[in-house]
Structures are given as structure tokens and as C-alpha cells.
Short mmCIF file of C-alpha atoms in Angstrom, two decimals:
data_model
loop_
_atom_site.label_atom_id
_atom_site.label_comp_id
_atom_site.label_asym_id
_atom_site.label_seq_id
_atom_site.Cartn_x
_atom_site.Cartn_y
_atom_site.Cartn_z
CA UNK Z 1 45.00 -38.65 130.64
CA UNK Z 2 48.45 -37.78 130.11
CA UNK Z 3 47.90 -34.01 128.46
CA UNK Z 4 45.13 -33.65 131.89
CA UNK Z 5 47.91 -34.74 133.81
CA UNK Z 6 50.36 -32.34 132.49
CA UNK Z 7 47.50 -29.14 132.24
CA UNK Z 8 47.14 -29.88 136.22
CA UNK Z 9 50.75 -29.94 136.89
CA UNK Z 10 51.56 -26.59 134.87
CA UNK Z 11 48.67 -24.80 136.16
CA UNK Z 12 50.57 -25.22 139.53
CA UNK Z 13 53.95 -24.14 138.24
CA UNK Z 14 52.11 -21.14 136.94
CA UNK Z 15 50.87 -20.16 140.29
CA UNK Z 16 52.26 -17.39 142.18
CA UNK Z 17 55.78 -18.21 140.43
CA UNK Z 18 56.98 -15.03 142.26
CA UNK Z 19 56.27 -15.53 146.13
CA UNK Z 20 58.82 -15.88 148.55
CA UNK Z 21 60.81 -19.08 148.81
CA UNK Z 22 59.11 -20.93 145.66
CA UNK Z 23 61.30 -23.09 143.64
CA UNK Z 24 61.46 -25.38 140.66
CA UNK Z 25 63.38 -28.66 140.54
CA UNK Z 26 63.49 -31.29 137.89
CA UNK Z 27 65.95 -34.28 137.70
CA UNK Z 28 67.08 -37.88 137.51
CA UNK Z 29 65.30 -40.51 139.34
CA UNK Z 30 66.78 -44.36 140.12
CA UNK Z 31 65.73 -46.84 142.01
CA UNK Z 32 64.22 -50.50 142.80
CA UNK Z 33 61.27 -52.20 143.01
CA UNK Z 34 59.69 -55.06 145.08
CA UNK Z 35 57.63 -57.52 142.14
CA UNK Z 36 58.32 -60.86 142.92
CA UNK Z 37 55.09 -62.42 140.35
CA UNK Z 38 56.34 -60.45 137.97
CA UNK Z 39 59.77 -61.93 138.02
CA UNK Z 40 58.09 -65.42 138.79
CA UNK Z 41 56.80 -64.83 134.95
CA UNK Z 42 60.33 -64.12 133.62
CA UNK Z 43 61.64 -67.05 135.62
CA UNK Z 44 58.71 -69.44 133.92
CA UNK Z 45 58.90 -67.53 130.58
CA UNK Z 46 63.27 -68.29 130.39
CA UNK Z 47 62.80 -71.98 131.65
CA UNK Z 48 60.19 -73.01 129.11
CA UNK Z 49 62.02 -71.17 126.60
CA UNK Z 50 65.29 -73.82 126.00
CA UNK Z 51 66.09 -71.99 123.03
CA UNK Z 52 67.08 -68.99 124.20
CA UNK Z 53 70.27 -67.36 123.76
CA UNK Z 54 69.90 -64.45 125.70
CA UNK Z 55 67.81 -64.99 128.92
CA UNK Z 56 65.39 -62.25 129.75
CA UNK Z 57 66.62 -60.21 133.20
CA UNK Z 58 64.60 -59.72 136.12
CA UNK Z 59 62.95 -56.48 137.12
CA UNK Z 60 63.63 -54.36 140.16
CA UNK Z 61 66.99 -53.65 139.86
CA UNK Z 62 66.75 -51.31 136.98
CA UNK Z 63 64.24 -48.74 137.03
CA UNK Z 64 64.68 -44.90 136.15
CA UNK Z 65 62.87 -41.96 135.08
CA UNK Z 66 62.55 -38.18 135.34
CA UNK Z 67 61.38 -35.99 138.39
CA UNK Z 68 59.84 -32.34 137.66
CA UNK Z 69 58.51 -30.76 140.69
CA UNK Z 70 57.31 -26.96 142.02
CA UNK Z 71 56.99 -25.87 145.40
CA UNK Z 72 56.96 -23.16 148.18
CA UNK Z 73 58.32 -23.07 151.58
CA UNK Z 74 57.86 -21.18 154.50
CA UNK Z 75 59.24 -20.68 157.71
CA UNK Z 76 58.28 -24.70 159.11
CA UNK Z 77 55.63 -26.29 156.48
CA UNK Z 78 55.51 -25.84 152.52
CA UNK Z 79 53.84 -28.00 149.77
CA UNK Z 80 55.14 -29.53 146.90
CA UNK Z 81 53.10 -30.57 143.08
CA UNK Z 82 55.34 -32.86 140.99
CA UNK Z 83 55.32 -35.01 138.31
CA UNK Z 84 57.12 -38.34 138.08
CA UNK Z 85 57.74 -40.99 136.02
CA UNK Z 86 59.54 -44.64 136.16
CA UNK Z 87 60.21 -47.45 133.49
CA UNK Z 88 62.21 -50.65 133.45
CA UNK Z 89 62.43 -53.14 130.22
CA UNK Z 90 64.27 -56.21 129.80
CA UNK Z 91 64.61 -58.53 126.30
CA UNK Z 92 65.32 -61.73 125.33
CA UNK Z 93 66.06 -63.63 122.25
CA UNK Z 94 66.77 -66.81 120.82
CA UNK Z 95 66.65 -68.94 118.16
CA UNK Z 96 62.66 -70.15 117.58
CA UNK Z 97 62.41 -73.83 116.89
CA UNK Z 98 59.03 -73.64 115.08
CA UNK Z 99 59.83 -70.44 112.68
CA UNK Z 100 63.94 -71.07 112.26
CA UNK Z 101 63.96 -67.51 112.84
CA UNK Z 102 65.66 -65.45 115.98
CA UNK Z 103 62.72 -63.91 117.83
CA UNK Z 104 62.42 -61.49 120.66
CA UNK Z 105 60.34 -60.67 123.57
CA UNK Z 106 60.06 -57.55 125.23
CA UNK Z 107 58.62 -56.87 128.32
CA UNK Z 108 58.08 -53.00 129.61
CA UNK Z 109 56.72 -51.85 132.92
CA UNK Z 110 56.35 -47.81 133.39
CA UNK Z 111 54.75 -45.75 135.98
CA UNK Z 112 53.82 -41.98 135.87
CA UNK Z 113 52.11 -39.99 138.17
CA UNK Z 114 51.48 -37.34 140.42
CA UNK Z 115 52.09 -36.05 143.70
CA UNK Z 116 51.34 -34.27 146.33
CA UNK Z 117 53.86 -33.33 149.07
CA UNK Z 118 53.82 -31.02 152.87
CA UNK Z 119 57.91 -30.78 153.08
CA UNK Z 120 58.57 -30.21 157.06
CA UNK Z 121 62.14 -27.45 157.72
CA UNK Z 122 64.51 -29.06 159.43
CA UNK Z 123 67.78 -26.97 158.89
CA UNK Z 124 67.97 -23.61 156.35
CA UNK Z 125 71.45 -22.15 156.38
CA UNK Z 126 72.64 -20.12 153.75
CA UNK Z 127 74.04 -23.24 151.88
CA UNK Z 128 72.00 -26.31 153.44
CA UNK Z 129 68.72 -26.76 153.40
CA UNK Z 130 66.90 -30.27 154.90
CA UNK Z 131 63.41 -30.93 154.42
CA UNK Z 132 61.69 -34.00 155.59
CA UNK Z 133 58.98 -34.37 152.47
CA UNK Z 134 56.25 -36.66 153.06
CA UNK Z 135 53.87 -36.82 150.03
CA UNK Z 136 50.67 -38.40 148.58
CA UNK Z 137 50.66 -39.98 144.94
CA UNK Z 138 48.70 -41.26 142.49
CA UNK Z 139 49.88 -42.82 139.92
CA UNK Z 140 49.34 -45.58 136.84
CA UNK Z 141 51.01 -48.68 136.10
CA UNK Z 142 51.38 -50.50 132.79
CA UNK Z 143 52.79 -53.29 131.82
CA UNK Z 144 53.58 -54.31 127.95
CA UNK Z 145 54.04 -57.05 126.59
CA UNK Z 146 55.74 -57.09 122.67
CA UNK Z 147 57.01 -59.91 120.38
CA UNK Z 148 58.68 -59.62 117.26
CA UNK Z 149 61.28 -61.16 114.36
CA UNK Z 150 62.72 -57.71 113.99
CA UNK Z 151 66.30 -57.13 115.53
CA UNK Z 152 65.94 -53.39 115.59
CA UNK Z 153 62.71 -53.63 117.87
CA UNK Z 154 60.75 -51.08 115.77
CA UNK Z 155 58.08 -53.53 113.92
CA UNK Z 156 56.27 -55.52 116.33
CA UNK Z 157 54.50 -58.05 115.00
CA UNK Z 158 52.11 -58.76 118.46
CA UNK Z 159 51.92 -55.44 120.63
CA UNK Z 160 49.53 -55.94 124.14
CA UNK Z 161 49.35 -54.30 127.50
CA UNK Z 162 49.20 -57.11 129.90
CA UNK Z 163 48.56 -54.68 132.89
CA UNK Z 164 46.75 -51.40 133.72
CA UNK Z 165 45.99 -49.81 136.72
CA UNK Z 166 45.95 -46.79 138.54
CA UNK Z 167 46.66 -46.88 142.67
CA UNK Z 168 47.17 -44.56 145.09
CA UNK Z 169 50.30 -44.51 147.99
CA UNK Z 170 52.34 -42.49 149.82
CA UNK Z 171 55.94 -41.69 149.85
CA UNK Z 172 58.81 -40.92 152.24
CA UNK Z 173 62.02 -38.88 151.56
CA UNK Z 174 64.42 -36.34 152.79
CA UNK Z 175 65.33 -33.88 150.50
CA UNK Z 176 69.35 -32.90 151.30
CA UNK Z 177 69.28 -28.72 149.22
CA UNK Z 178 72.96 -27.88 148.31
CA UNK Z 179 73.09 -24.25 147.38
CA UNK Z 180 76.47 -23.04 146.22
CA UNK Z 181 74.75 -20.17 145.23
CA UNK Z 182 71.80 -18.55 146.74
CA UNK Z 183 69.08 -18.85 143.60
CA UNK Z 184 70.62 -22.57 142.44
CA UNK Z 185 71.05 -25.81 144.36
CA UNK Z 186 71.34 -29.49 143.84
CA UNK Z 187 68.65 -31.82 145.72
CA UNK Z 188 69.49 -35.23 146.86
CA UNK Z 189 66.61 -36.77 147.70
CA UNK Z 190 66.35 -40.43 148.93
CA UNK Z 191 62.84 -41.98 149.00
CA UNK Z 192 60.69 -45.28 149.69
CA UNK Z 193 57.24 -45.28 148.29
CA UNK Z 194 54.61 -47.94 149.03
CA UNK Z 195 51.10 -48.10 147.46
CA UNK Z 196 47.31 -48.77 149.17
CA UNK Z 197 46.74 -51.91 147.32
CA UNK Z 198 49.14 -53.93 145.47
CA UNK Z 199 48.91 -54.29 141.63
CA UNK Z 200 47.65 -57.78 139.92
CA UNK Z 201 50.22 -59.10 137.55
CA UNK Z 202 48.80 -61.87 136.15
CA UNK Z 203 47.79 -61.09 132.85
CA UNK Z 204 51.78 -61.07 131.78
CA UNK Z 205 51.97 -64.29 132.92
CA UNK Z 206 48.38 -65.35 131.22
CA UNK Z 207 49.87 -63.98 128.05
CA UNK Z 208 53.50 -65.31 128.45
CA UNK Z 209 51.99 -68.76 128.45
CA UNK Z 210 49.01 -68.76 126.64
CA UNK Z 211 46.39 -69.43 129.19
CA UNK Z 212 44.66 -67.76 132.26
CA UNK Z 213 46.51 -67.17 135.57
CA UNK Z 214 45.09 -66.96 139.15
CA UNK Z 215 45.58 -63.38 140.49
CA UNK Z 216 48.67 -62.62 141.21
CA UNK Z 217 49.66 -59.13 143.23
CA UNK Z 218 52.64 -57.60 143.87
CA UNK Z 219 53.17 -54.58 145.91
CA UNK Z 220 55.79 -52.61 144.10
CA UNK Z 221 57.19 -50.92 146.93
CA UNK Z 222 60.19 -48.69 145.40
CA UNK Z 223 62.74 -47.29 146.81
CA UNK Z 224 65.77 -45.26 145.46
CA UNK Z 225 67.26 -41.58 144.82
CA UNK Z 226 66.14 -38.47 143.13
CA UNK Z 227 69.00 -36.20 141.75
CA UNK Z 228 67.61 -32.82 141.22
CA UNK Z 229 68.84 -29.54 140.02
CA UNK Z 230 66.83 -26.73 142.13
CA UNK Z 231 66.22 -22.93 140.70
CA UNK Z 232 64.47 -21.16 144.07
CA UNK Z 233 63.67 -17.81 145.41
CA UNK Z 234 65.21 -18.30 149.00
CA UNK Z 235 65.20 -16.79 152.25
CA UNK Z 236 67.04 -18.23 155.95
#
């Protein structure tokens, strides 16, 4: 899925590289995510574990990843292809009673996707640029799961994706264009992205605690910044 993925995407940056006003634009992504169950299983998984030293953190705050986008835009309306992806992990480790060993748990969520965006001019001077970039996404979620006695965290003795699901949503942002020159610019872009149906979490906590869990969903709204470098073919 991932190589299709990445075929599709290039195929678009490929395509008619040399019209007027096309760009390029890959960067830094940040942000935060609404997933209460899931932190409701690292809140049971650190309070039934008394023996650990470090506590495992809650997700949400965390999350990054990489942006890669291409694009044209005209005089009012353009569209936008781009790739994106977003991961948060977290660790803890203690002392296990029944093995006299220090063990750890991992737990890794990540997101990729792609989208597909209709950016709406607001202002084009020959510095500024503000687009109000609306977009549609599709995207997968996983969630891992991994348990081991090795400190370096490259052996893992149990491995297992708890979660795995693709969604569709939308997102929301205004791309800020800084161009201190006319072919190279710096894109701020702040977003919020929400999703169609909200993602079920409970097979971490099923596998946290040994046993089946009622469904648990979360919606894992986001919200945060893109920091983008920006190579375009401009006109204003």
C-alpha cells in the first residue's frame, strides 16, 4: 500500500512540473491529538503496573511527522496532492516481579496518508501569499503494541498491531507563503483535521490486559502546524 501510495503521489509531482504558478513544498509537521481511550489504556496499564519505574506518558501531546506536498495555483482556486505522515510513541519500564528482570513496553501510534486540497487566494503580493486550503484525506492508522527485556529496544520479544484502520476526513488550514525571494518561500501552515468516523481502540487495551474490551472509539481530531520550505514558479 505504501509503494501505491507513493507511485500516486509522484505521478502528480510529475505532472505538468512546468506550468505557471506550480510549486513544491515539503516540511515539518507538529501537533496534538484528541484520544482519550487510548490514554484511558495507559492510565489502566501504569496503575496495575506497581512496579514501574518509569510510568508510560500519555499521547496527544507529542505527535510529529513529515509533510511533502505539490500544487498549482491560479488567479482565485488551485489544488493541492500531498503526502503526510504522523507518529507518537511513549515507553515504560520497570522492574518485573515475576521474571526479576527490567522489562519494557512500547506503545506506537502512526498515521500516513493522503490528501487532496482546493487552496482559495486570499492575498498574493510579491512577498506574501495567503491561501485558505481546505482539503480531503484519507489516511491509515496503526497502533503497535511491543514488549521486550532488551534496553536498546531492537529485539522484541512480543511484536503486535493492536489497531488498523483506514478513515477518511477533512482538514482545515491557512497556509501563511513567505517569499524572500521570488522562486523560494517558507509556509506556515496551521491546521485542524477531523475524521468521518472515529477509530476503535480497544484492542490496545484487550492486549494491555489480557482479555477482550468493549469497543472503544476515539475521534483523533488533530490539530497543530506545518513548517514548510516552498520551491514555486510564481506570478502576482
Amino acid at each position: 500500500m505504501k509503494k501505491i501510495i507513493f507511485i500516486l503521489f509522484l505521478s502528480f509531482i510529475s505532472y505538468s512540473g512546468a506550468k505557471a504558478q506550480g510549486y513544491f513544498e515539503m516540511g515539518y509537521r507538529f501537533g496534538h491529538l484528541k484520544c482519550d481511550n487510548l490514554n484511558r489504556s495507559v492510565y489502566v496499564y501504569n496503575y496495575t503496573r506497581k512496579w514501574l519505574d518509569t510510568k508510560m506518558d500519555y499521547f496527544g501531546n507529542h505527535g510529529k511527522g513529515i509533510s511533502v506536498a505539490y500544487g498549482q495555483q491560479f488567479d482565485l482556486l488551485g489544488w493541492e496532492m500531498g503526502f503526510t505522515n504522523f507518529h507518537e510513541k511513549h515507553i515504560a519500564h520497570g522492574l518485573e516481579p515475576t521474571t526479576g528482570q527490567v522489562a519494557y513496553r512500547q506503545i506506537s501510534y502512526f498515521n500516513y496518508g493522503l490528501y487532496f486540497g482546493i487552496p482559495l487566494r486570499i492575498t498574493n503580493t510579491e512577498h506574501l501569499e495567503i491561501n485558505f486550503a481546505p482539503s480531503f484525506d484519507a489516511s491509515f492508522d496503526n497502533i503497535n503494541l511491543e514488549y521486550t527485556h532488551d534496553a536498546t529496544l531492537k529485539n522484541f520479544e512480543e511484536s503486535m498491531k493492536a489497531t488498523s484502520e483506514a478513515k477518511l476526513g477533512a482538514t482545515m488550514a491557512l497556509a501563511l507563503k513567505l517569499f524572500p525571494v521570488r522562486w523560494f518561500g517558507i509556509d506556515l501552515k496551521p491546521f485542524a483535521s477531523f475524521n468521518f468516523h472515529k477509530l476503535d481502540v480497544s484492542g490496545v487495551q484487550g492486549e494491555l490486559q489480557g482479555g477482550s474490551a468493549t469497543e472503544l472509539p476515539d475521534s483523533f481530531f488533530s490539530y497543530g502546524l506545518n513548517l514548510n520550505i516552498t520551491f514555486a514558479h510564481r506570478e502576482y
